[in-house]
Short mmCIF file of C-alpha atoms in Angstrom, two decimals:
data_model
loop_
_atom_site.label_atom_id
_atom_site.label_comp_id
_atom_site.label_asym_id
_atom_site.label_seq_id
_atom_site.Cartn_x
_atom_site.Cartn_y
_atom_site.Cartn_z
CA MET A 221 0.07 -0.25 -0.30
CA GLN A 222 2.85 2.54 0.77
CA PHE A 223 4.66 1.41 -2.66
CA VAL A 224 1.18 2.60 -4.36
CA LYS A 225 0.92 5.68 -2.13
CA THR A 226 4.41 6.42 -3.06
CA ALA A 227 4.13 6.03 -6.71
CA PHE A 228 1.21 7.84 -6.72
CA LEU A 229 2.95 10.66 -5.36
CA ALA A 230 6.34 10.65 -7.63
CA ALA A 231 3.74 10.55 -10.38
CA ALA A 232 1.65 13.36 -9.46
CA THR A 233 5.02 15.48 -8.55
CA LEU A 234 6.07 14.65 -12.57
CA ALA A 235 3.14 15.80 -13.38
CA VAL A 236 3.33 19.02 -11.86
CA THR A 237 6.78 19.71 -12.37
CA TYR A 238 5.91 19.06 -16.41
CA GLY A 239 2.97 21.52 -15.99
CA ALA A 240 5.23 23.92 -14.59
CA HIS A 241 7.84 23.57 -17.25
CA ALA A 242 5.36 23.87 -20.11
CA GLN A 243 4.36 27.20 -18.23
CA THR A 244 7.42 28.36 -17.40
CA ALA A 245 8.34 28.31 -21.14
CA ASP A 246 5.07 30.13 -21.90
CA GLU A 247 5.44 33.03 -19.53
CA LEU A 248 8.72 33.42 -20.85
CA ILE A 249 7.67 33.98 -24.31
CA ALA A 250 4.65 36.16 -22.99
CA LYS A 251 7.48 38.46 -21.59
CA HIS A 252 9.30 38.20 -24.70
CA VAL A 253 6.13 39.22 -26.32
CA ALA A 254 5.65 42.17 -24.18
CA ALA A 255 9.55 43.36 -24.03
CA LEU A 256 8.97 43.49 -27.79
CA GLY A 257 6.02 46.09 -27.51
CA GLY A 258 3.23 43.74 -27.01
CA MET A 259 1.14 41.14 -29.26
CA GLU A 260 -1.38 44.80 -30.74
CA LYS A 261 1.92 46.42 -31.78
CA ILE A 262 3.19 42.84 -33.48
CA LYS A 263 0.24 41.72 -35.22
CA GLY A 264 0.09 45.68 -36.95
CA ILE A 265 3.18 45.38 -38.84
CA ASN A 266 2.72 44.73 -42.32
CA SER A 267 5.71 45.68 -43.97
CA LEU A 268 9.25 46.74 -42.73
CA VAL A 269 11.90 48.59 -44.30
CA MET A 270 15.57 48.62 -42.89
CA LYS A 271 18.60 50.45 -43.80
CA THR A 272 21.22 48.33 -42.71
CA LYS A 273 25.51 48.92 -42.84
CA ILE A 274 26.90 45.57 -43.28
CA GLU A 275 30.30 44.12 -43.27
CA VAL A 276 31.30 40.78 -44.83
CA MET A 277 35.00 39.15 -44.59
CA GLY A 278 36.59 42.57 -44.13
CA ASN A 279 34.12 44.31 -47.14
CA GLU A 280 32.03 46.89 -46.10
CA ALA A 281 28.56 47.76 -47.74
CA GLU A 282 25.22 49.49 -47.34
CA GLY A 283 22.06 47.75 -47.86
CA THR A 284 18.25 47.75 -47.40
CA GLN A 285 16.27 44.68 -46.26
CA THR A 286 12.44 45.11 -46.85
CA LEU A 287 9.53 42.97 -45.68
CA LEU A 288 5.96 42.32 -46.58
CA THR A 289 4.68 40.09 -43.75
CA GLY A 290 3.95 36.72 -44.82
CA LYS A 291 4.84 37.48 -48.19
CA GLY A 292 8.15 38.43 -49.28
CA PHE A 293 11.49 39.40 -47.49
CA ARG A 294 14.29 41.02 -49.91
CA SER A 295 17.97 41.85 -48.86
CA GLU A 296 19.63 44.03 -51.19
CA SER A 297 23.41 45.36 -50.94
CA GLU A 298 26.65 46.67 -52.93
CA ILE A 299 29.71 44.93 -52.26
CA MET A 300 33.02 45.73 -54.35
CA GLY A 301 30.93 46.75 -57.16
CA ASN A 302 28.88 43.52 -57.16
CA LYS A 303 25.17 43.85 -56.30
CA MET A 304 24.14 41.36 -54.01
CA VAL A 305 20.41 40.32 -54.02
CA GLN A 306 18.21 37.56 -51.64
CA VAL A 307 14.55 37.24 -51.67
CA VAL A 308 12.41 34.98 -49.79
CA THR A 309 8.91 34.41 -50.18
CA ASP A 310 6.07 31.98 -49.15
CA LYS A 311 6.25 30.02 -52.48
CA GLY A 312 9.98 29.94 -52.48
CA GLY A 313 13.22 32.05 -53.18
CA TRP A 314 15.83 33.08 -55.67
CA SER A 315 19.38 35.25 -55.39
CA ILE A 316 21.68 37.60 -57.77
CA ASN A 317 25.39 36.78 -56.73
CA PRO A 318 27.94 38.33 -59.50
CA MET A 319 30.61 36.26 -57.26
CA THR A 320 28.34 32.56 -57.95
CA GLY A 321 27.60 33.17 -61.70
CA GLY A 322 25.98 36.32 -62.87
CA GLY A 323 21.88 36.18 -63.04
CA ALA A 324 19.01 35.58 -60.77
CA GLN A 325 19.10 32.02 -59.83
CA PRO A 326 16.63 29.81 -57.36
CA ILE A 327 17.71 29.22 -53.75
CA PRO A 328 18.37 25.50 -52.34
CA GLU A 329 15.74 23.87 -51.01
CA GLU A 330 17.60 23.48 -47.71
CA GLN A 331 18.84 27.34 -47.99
CA TYR A 332 15.01 28.16 -48.11
CA LYS A 333 14.10 26.11 -45.58
CA ALA A 334 16.63 28.11 -43.14
CA ALA A 335 15.82 31.38 -44.41
CA LYS A 336 11.87 31.53 -44.49
CA ASP A 337 11.65 32.77 -41.01
CA GLN A 338 12.19 36.30 -41.91
CA LEU A 339 8.47 36.66 -43.60
CA ASP A 340 7.28 36.51 -39.91
CA ILE A 341 8.49 39.44 -38.31
CA ALA A 342 7.91 37.98 -35.11
CA GLY A 343 9.53 34.99 -35.55
CA PRO A 344 8.97 31.32 -34.67
CA LEU A 345 8.69 31.89 -31.21
CA VAL A 346 5.80 34.50 -30.95
CA ASP A 347 2.49 32.45 -31.26
CA TYR A 348 4.74 28.99 -31.41
CA ALA A 349 2.18 26.44 -31.13
CA SER A 350 -0.57 28.11 -33.77
CA LYS A 351 2.45 28.00 -36.37
CA GLY A 352 2.68 24.40 -35.50
CA ASN A 353 6.02 24.66 -33.71
CA LYS A 354 7.27 22.86 -30.70
CA LEU A 355 8.52 24.38 -27.59
CA GLU A 356 10.86 22.96 -24.88
CA LEU A 357 12.75 24.76 -22.17
CA GLN A 358 16.31 23.47 -21.46
CA GLY A 359 16.99 25.68 -18.25
CA ARG A 360 19.87 27.92 -18.43
CA GLU A 361 22.75 28.21 -20.50
CA LYS A 362 25.70 30.90 -20.97
CA VAL A 363 25.91 33.09 -23.35
CA GLY A 364 29.27 35.45 -22.95
CA SER A 365 28.14 36.62 -19.49
CA VAL A 366 24.26 36.23 -19.30
CA ASP A 367 22.97 33.42 -17.85
CA ALA A 368 20.42 33.17 -20.46
CA TYR A 369 16.80 31.20 -20.93
CA LYS A 370 17.57 28.13 -23.27
CA LEU A 371 14.63 27.65 -25.63
CA LYS A 372 14.17 24.35 -27.90
CA LEU A 373 11.98 25.10 -30.93
CA THR A 374 11.33 22.36 -32.97
CA ALA A 375 9.73 24.09 -36.71
CA LYS A 376 6.39 22.28 -38.09
CA ASP A 377 8.91 20.92 -40.82
CA GLY A 378 11.32 19.52 -38.47
CA GLY A 379 13.75 22.06 -38.60
CA LEU A 380 15.62 23.07 -35.06
CA THR A 381 16.83 26.33 -33.93
CA THR A 382 17.83 26.97 -30.13
CA PHE A 383 17.01 30.53 -28.67
CA TYR A 384 18.31 32.06 -25.73
CA LEU A 385 16.90 34.85 -23.80
CA ASP A 386 18.26 37.80 -21.40
CA PRO A 387 16.65 36.83 -18.18
CA ASN A 388 16.60 40.63 -17.30
CA THR A 389 14.98 42.10 -21.23
CA TYR A 390 13.57 38.82 -22.28
CA TYR A 391 14.93 39.73 -25.72
CA ILE A 392 16.48 37.34 -27.86
CA ILE A 393 20.31 37.82 -27.59
CA GLN A 394 21.23 34.78 -29.78
CA SER A 395 19.89 31.59 -32.08
CA VAL A 396 21.42 28.28 -33.13
CA LYS A 397 19.90 27.32 -36.00
CA GLN A 398 20.77 23.77 -37.90
CA MET A 399 21.53 23.92 -41.54
CA ASN A 400 22.53 22.52 -44.50
CA MET A 401 24.81 24.90 -46.65
CA MET A 402 26.79 23.57 -49.50
CA GLY A 403 25.89 19.86 -49.04
CA GLN A 404 27.26 20.14 -45.37
CA ASP A 405 25.59 20.40 -42.11
CA VAL A 406 26.18 23.83 -40.35
CA GLU A 407 25.22 25.70 -37.56
CA MET A 408 24.05 29.10 -38.42
CA ILE A 409 24.42 31.45 -35.37
CA VAL A 410 23.10 34.92 -34.76
CA SER A 411 23.62 37.06 -32.21
CA MET A 412 21.52 39.69 -31.60
CA ALA A 413 21.85 43.03 -29.50
CA ASP A 414 21.44 47.37 -29.00
CA TYR A 415 17.89 46.46 -29.05
CA LYS A 416 16.08 50.09 -29.76
CA LYS A 417 12.25 51.06 -29.90
CA THR A 418 11.20 52.20 -33.36
CA ASP A 419 8.74 55.21 -33.79
CA TYR A 420 5.89 52.76 -34.31
CA GLY A 421 6.71 51.42 -31.02
CA PHE A 422 8.16 48.14 -31.60
CA VAL A 423 11.44 46.89 -30.49
CA MET A 424 13.74 45.50 -32.37
CA PRO A 425 17.49 44.20 -32.70
CA HIS A 426 20.08 47.02 -34.13
CA THR A 427 23.26 45.22 -34.27
CA ILE A 428 23.09 41.52 -35.65
CA ASN A 429 25.95 39.34 -36.00
CA THR A 430 25.67 36.09 -38.22
CA ASP A 431 27.80 33.09 -38.53
CA PHE A 432 27.73 30.27 -40.96
CA GLY A 433 29.32 27.47 -39.73
CA GLY A 434 32.23 29.37 -38.98
CA GLN A 435 33.06 29.58 -42.83
CA PHE A 436 31.93 33.28 -43.02
CA GLN A 437 30.29 36.22 -41.31
CA ILE A 438 28.16 38.84 -41.55
CA ALA A 439 27.58 42.06 -39.21
CA THR A 440 24.69 44.06 -39.75
CA LYS A 441 23.95 47.26 -37.82
CA VAL A 442 20.49 48.79 -38.66
CA SER A 443 20.80 52.69 -39.38
CA LYS A 444 17.09 53.88 -40.25
CA VAL A 445 13.51 51.46 -39.85
CA ASP A 446 10.54 52.37 -40.94
CA VAL A 447 7.04 50.41 -40.58
CA ASN A 448 4.36 49.93 -42.40
CA THR A 449 5.43 51.66 -45.64
CA PRO A 450 4.01 50.87 -49.11
CA VAL A 451 6.04 47.86 -50.61
CA ASP A 452 5.69 47.10 -54.09
CA THR A 453 5.55 43.13 -54.39
CA LYS A 454 7.14 43.38 -57.58
CA ILE A 455 10.71 43.45 -55.78
CA PHE A 456 10.00 40.24 -54.69
CA GLU A 457 9.78 38.85 -58.36
CA MET A 458 12.56 36.87 -59.94
CA PRO A 459 14.18 38.17 -62.63
CA LYS A 460 13.73 36.15 -66.18
#
């Protein structure tokens, strides 16, 4: 009888622990949403146009990133006289890279899979369940000097990304995404800092450093943000 009682208490403890674990993850997301300006602000964003300064392998350039929420994302810059363009839409993507051969080319499926999150200004954490994603809180882990919350997100398509949240601000300070690049499985590590509130009231990082499996890095600084300005959808169409 004592064994049954002990087993019951152990099971109850596990159930409570699991429930608190899930609730804690959801509470973190709620605080993250509030830190960004709130759900109303996030869902009110139809478009975003950002002026950026980019550094790639020691070369600096100015660029423009244009997002039409859920429909298209375009990144354009000029490096060493070469115009670089990458476009992701809800149907696929394409790029122009003179260093790898001239005109517009469709991007590989694996690259598209890794890049399509850019269509969602809120990111995969916000409303994660309704997007078909699964979220697991995995305790804390040091990111630099920050003892960050570690959240493992499994996307609807099976993709894995680990997010690290600052316990004081609830901003994402780093994400680690598993992806395939040129036939190799690599980790794309994105570090985010210098969060600022836009005139619209949405808070976003203005310094973003991306490391593609140690093969190359891109440092991006946002200099200007315009929210809900008209966007011509033709900029997302692949040139023929």
